[in-house]
Short mmCIF file of C-alpha atoms in Angstrom, two decimals:
data_model
loop_
_atom_site.label_atom_id
_atom_site.label_comp_id
_atom_site.label_asym_id
_atom_site.label_seq_id
_atom_site.Cartn_x
_atom_site.Cartn_y
_atom_site.Cartn_z
CA GLN X 241 29.99 -8.76 3.59
CA VAL X 242 30.68 -7.20 6.96
CA GLN X 243 29.30 -8.95 10.02
CA LEU X 244 28.91 -7.18 13.34
CA VAL X 245 28.28 -8.86 16.68
CA GLU X 246 27.50 -6.82 19.79
CA SER X 247 28.03 -7.97 23.34
CA GLY X 248 28.18 -6.55 26.83
CA GLY X 249 24.59 -5.56 27.39
CA GLY X 250 22.73 -6.43 30.55
CA LEU X 251 20.95 -5.13 33.62
CA VAL X 252 22.59 -2.41 35.69
CA GLN X 253 21.44 -0.04 38.39
CA ALA X 254 21.19 3.67 37.75
CA GLY X 255 24.60 5.28 38.16
CA GLY X 256 26.38 2.14 37.07
CA SER X 257 28.51 1.40 34.02
CA LEU X 258 28.58 -1.00 31.13
CA ARG X 259 30.94 -1.47 28.21
CA LEU X 260 29.49 -2.65 24.95
CA SER X 261 31.67 -4.34 22.38
CA CYS X 262 31.10 -4.82 18.68
CA ALA X 263 33.30 -7.30 16.86
CA ALA X 264 33.53 -6.91 13.10
CA SER X 265 34.48 -9.46 10.47
CA GLY X 266 34.45 -9.71 6.71
CA GLY X 267 35.72 -6.26 5.89
CA THR X 268 38.56 -3.81 6.34
CA PHE X 269 37.58 -2.64 9.80
CA ARG X 270 40.12 0.11 10.07
CA ARG X 271 38.55 1.84 7.05
CA TYR X 272 34.99 1.90 8.38
CA VAL X 273 33.15 4.60 10.20
CA MET X 274 31.70 2.90 13.26
CA GLY X 275 28.56 4.02 14.99
CA TRP X 276 26.29 3.13 17.87
CA PHE X 277 22.52 3.53 17.84
CA ARG X 278 19.82 2.68 20.32
CA GLN X 279 16.11 2.13 20.21
CA ALA X 280 13.78 2.05 23.16
CA PRO X 281 10.30 0.49 22.94
CA GLY X 282 7.88 2.79 21.20
CA LYS X 283 10.58 5.31 20.35
CA GLU X 284 12.57 6.17 17.26
CA ARG X 285 16.09 4.95 16.83
CA GLU X 286 18.70 7.38 18.16
CA TYR X 287 22.17 7.92 16.74
CA ILE X 288 24.27 8.14 19.87
CA ALA X 289 27.95 7.91 18.96
CA ALA X 290 30.32 7.46 16.05
CA ASN X 291 34.00 7.32 15.26
CA SER X 292 35.66 8.07 11.94
CA TRP X 293 38.72 6.08 10.90
CA SER X 294 40.10 8.80 8.62
CA ASP X 295 40.62 11.62 11.11
CA GLY X 296 39.53 10.13 14.43
CA SER X 297 36.62 12.53 14.68
CA THR X 298 33.74 11.54 16.92
CA TYR X 299 30.08 12.29 17.31
CA TYR X 300 27.93 12.07 20.43
CA LEU X 301 24.27 12.66 21.03
CA ASP X 302 23.91 15.55 23.45
CA SER X 303 22.19 13.43 26.08
CA VAL X 304 25.16 11.04 26.32
CA LYS X 305 28.02 13.54 26.09
CA GLY X 306 30.32 13.27 29.06
CA ARG X 307 28.90 9.86 30.01
CA PHE X 308 29.52 7.66 26.97
CA THR X 309 32.79 7.14 25.13
CA ILE X 310 33.30 5.43 21.80
CA SER X 311 36.65 3.85 21.04
CA ARG X 312 38.05 1.33 18.61
CA ASP X 313 40.81 -1.24 18.51
CA ASN X 314 41.73 -1.80 14.88
CA GLY X 315 43.98 -4.70 15.84
CA LYS X 316 41.00 -6.54 17.31
CA ASN X 317 38.46 -5.29 14.74
CA THR X 318 36.34 -4.11 17.64
CA VAL X 319 34.57 -0.91 18.59
CA TYR X 320 33.53 -0.18 22.14
CA LEU X 321 30.97 2.00 23.85
CA GLN X 322 31.84 2.76 27.45
CA MET X 323 28.71 3.90 29.24
CA ASN X 324 29.01 5.54 32.65
CA SER X 325 26.51 7.20 34.96
CA LEU X 326 23.73 5.24 33.35
CA LYS X 327 20.16 6.44 33.71
CA PRO X 328 16.86 4.58 33.36
CA GLU X 329 16.24 6.53 30.16
CA ASP X 330 19.30 4.85 28.64
CA THR X 331 17.35 1.59 28.59
CA ALA X 332 17.17 0.39 24.99
CA VAL X 333 18.46 -2.09 22.47
CA TYR X 334 21.87 -0.88 21.37
CA TYR X 335 23.07 -1.49 17.84
CA CYS X 336 26.49 -1.28 16.29
CA ALA X 337 26.84 -0.14 12.68
CA ALA X 338 29.60 0.20 10.12
CA ASP X 339 29.99 2.12 6.89
CA PRO X 340 32.85 2.45 4.39
CA SER X 341 32.64 6.22 4.49
CA THR X 342 35.59 8.55 4.86
CA VAL X 343 33.64 10.94 7.08
CA LEU X 344 31.09 10.64 9.85
CA THR X 345 27.76 9.66 8.39
CA TYR X 346 24.17 9.21 9.47
CA THR X 347 23.58 6.27 7.15
CA TYR X 348 25.24 2.93 7.64
CA ALA X 349 25.55 -0.09 5.36
CA TYR X 350 26.03 -2.79 7.96
CA TRP X 351 24.28 -3.47 11.25
CA GLY X 352 24.61 -5.79 14.19
CA GLN X 353 21.76 -7.68 15.80
CA GLY X 354 21.61 -5.50 18.90
CA THR X 355 22.18 -5.99 22.60
CA GLN X 356 19.74 -5.09 25.37
CA VAL X 357 20.71 -2.58 28.02
CA THR X 358 18.37 -2.18 30.96
CA VAL X 359 18.98 0.43 33.65
CA SER X 360 16.95 0.05 36.82
CA SER X 361 16.08 2.97 39.05
#
């Protein structure tokens, strides 16, 4: 059973940066596709970024391209989401997810508990 624990959320002013971390345990991290999602109050969950272990391919939601960067450290079993130029509309609970897929996927088997990101204007 894979366990995921996010950290790094908080309150930041518009234009600022945060780096989210997601530490994985209980599985072969280097062989998991890792993704980040977010959900704002009253809105549907958004799939914002992902990284494939097999070919290093990445996915980004259009609204975060150029501002967010997903990366992974297989030695630390951790995936990161560097978020720059944050906007109030980035405010949401951010979730980390993992899946033993060989390609980028929209469905994930394992989920973290989420971390709150609040961007003030």
